[in-house]
Coordinates of C-alpha atoms in Angstrom, one line a residue:
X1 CA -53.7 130.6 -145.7
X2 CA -56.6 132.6 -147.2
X3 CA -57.1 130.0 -149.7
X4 CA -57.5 127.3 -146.8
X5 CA -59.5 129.3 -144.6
X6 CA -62.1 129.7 -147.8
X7 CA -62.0 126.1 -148.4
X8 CA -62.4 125.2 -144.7
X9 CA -65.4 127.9 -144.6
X10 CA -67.0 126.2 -147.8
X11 CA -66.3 123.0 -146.9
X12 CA -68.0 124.1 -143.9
X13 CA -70.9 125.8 -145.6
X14 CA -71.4 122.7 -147.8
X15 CA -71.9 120.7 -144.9
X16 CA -74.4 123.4 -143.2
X17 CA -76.3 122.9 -146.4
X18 CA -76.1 119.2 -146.4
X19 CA -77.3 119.1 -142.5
X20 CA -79.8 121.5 -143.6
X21 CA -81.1 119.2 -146.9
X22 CA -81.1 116.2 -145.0
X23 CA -83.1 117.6 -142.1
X24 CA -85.6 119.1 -144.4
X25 CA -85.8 116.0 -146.3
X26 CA -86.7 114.0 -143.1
X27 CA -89.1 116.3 -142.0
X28 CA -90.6 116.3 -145.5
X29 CA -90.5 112.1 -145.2
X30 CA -92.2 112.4 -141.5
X31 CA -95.3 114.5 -143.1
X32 CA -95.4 112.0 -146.2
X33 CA -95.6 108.7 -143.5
X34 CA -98.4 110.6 -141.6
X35 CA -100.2 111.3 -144.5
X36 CA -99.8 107.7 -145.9
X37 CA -100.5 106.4 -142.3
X38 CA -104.0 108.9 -142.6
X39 CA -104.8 107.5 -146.1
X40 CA -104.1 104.1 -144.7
X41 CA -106.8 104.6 -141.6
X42 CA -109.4 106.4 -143.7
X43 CA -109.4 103.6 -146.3
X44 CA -109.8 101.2 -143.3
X45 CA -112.2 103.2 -142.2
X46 CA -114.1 103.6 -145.9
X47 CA -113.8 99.6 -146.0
X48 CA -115.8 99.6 -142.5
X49 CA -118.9 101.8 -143.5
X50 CA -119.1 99.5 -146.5
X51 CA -118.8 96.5 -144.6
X52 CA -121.7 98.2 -142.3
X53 CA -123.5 99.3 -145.5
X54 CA -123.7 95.6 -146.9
X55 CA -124.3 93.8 -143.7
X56 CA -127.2 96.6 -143.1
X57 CA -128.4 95.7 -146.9
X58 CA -128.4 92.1 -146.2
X59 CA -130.6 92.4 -143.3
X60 CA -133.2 94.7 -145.1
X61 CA -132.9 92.1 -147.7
X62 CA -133.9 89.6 -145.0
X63 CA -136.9 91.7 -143.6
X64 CA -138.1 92.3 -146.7
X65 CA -138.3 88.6 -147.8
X66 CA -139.6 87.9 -144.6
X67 CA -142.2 90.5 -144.6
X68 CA -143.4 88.8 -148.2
X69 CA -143.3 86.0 -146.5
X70 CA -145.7 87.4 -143.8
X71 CA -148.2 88.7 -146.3
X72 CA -148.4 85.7 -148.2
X73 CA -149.2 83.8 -144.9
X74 CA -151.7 86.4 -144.4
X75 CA -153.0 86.3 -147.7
X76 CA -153.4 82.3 -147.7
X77 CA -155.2 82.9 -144.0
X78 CA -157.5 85.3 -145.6
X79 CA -158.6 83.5 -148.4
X80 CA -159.0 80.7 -146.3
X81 CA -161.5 82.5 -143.7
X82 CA -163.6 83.5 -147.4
X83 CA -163.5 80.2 -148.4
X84 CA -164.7 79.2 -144.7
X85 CA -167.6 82.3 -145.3
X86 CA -168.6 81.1 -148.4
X87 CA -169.3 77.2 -147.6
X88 CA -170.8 78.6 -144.6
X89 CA -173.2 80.6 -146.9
X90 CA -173.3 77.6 -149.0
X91 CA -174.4 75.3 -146.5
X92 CA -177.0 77.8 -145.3
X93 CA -178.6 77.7 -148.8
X94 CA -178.5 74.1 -149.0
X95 CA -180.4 74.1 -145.5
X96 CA -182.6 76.6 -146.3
X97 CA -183.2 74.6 -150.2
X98 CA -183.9 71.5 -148.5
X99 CA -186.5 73.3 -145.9
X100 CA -188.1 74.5 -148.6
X101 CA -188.1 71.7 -150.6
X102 CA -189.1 69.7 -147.2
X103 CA -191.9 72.3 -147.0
X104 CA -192.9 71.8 -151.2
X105 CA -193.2 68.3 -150.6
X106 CA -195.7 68.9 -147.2
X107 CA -197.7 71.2 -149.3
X108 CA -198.3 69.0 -152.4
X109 CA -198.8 65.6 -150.0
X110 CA -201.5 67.8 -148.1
X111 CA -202.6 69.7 -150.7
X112 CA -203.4 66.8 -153.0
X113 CA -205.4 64.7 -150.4
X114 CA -209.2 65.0 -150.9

């Protein structure tokens, strides 16, 4: 009976261990899910700020051509108000030419009558 009892109590033992193993290896597959779970939601979360990063790129893209946009409107407006200046300056020295001119002409009529 000796020899039965010791196989009962190993048989008993080796299932103790099994039970053991099987619990630690369930335990040890719960922490690898979380952890994969984790990985998952920081990936999704990595994917986000770069989704956010683009979309934020686009749009300084946008401003940016838009901006160059603005300053070549303003550009065009401001060499349109010299050009205005200068045929305003031009047309002043045509007037004044032709007062002067106007003015030559009185002098020599007048000045060549006897």
């Amino acid at each position: 009976m000796d020899e039965n009892v010791l196989g009962d109590v190993a048989a008993w033992v080796a299932v103790v261990v099994a039970l053991a193993a099987a619990g630690i290896a369930s335990y040890q597959a719960r922490i690898a899910s979380r952890q994969a779970r984790s990985a998952s939601e920081q990936a999704v979360a990595a994917m986000n700020q770069a989704a956010d990063a683009k979309r934020q790129a686009d749009a300084a893209e946008k401003q940016v051509s838009l901006m160059e946009g603005q300053l070549a409107s303003a550009e065009a407006d401001r060499n349109e108000i010299r050009i205005a200046k200068h045929r305003e300056s031009l047309s002043d020295i045509l007037f004044k030419s032709r007062e002067i001119l106007i003015n030559l002409k009185r002098l020599f009529l007048f000045g060549s009558r006897p």
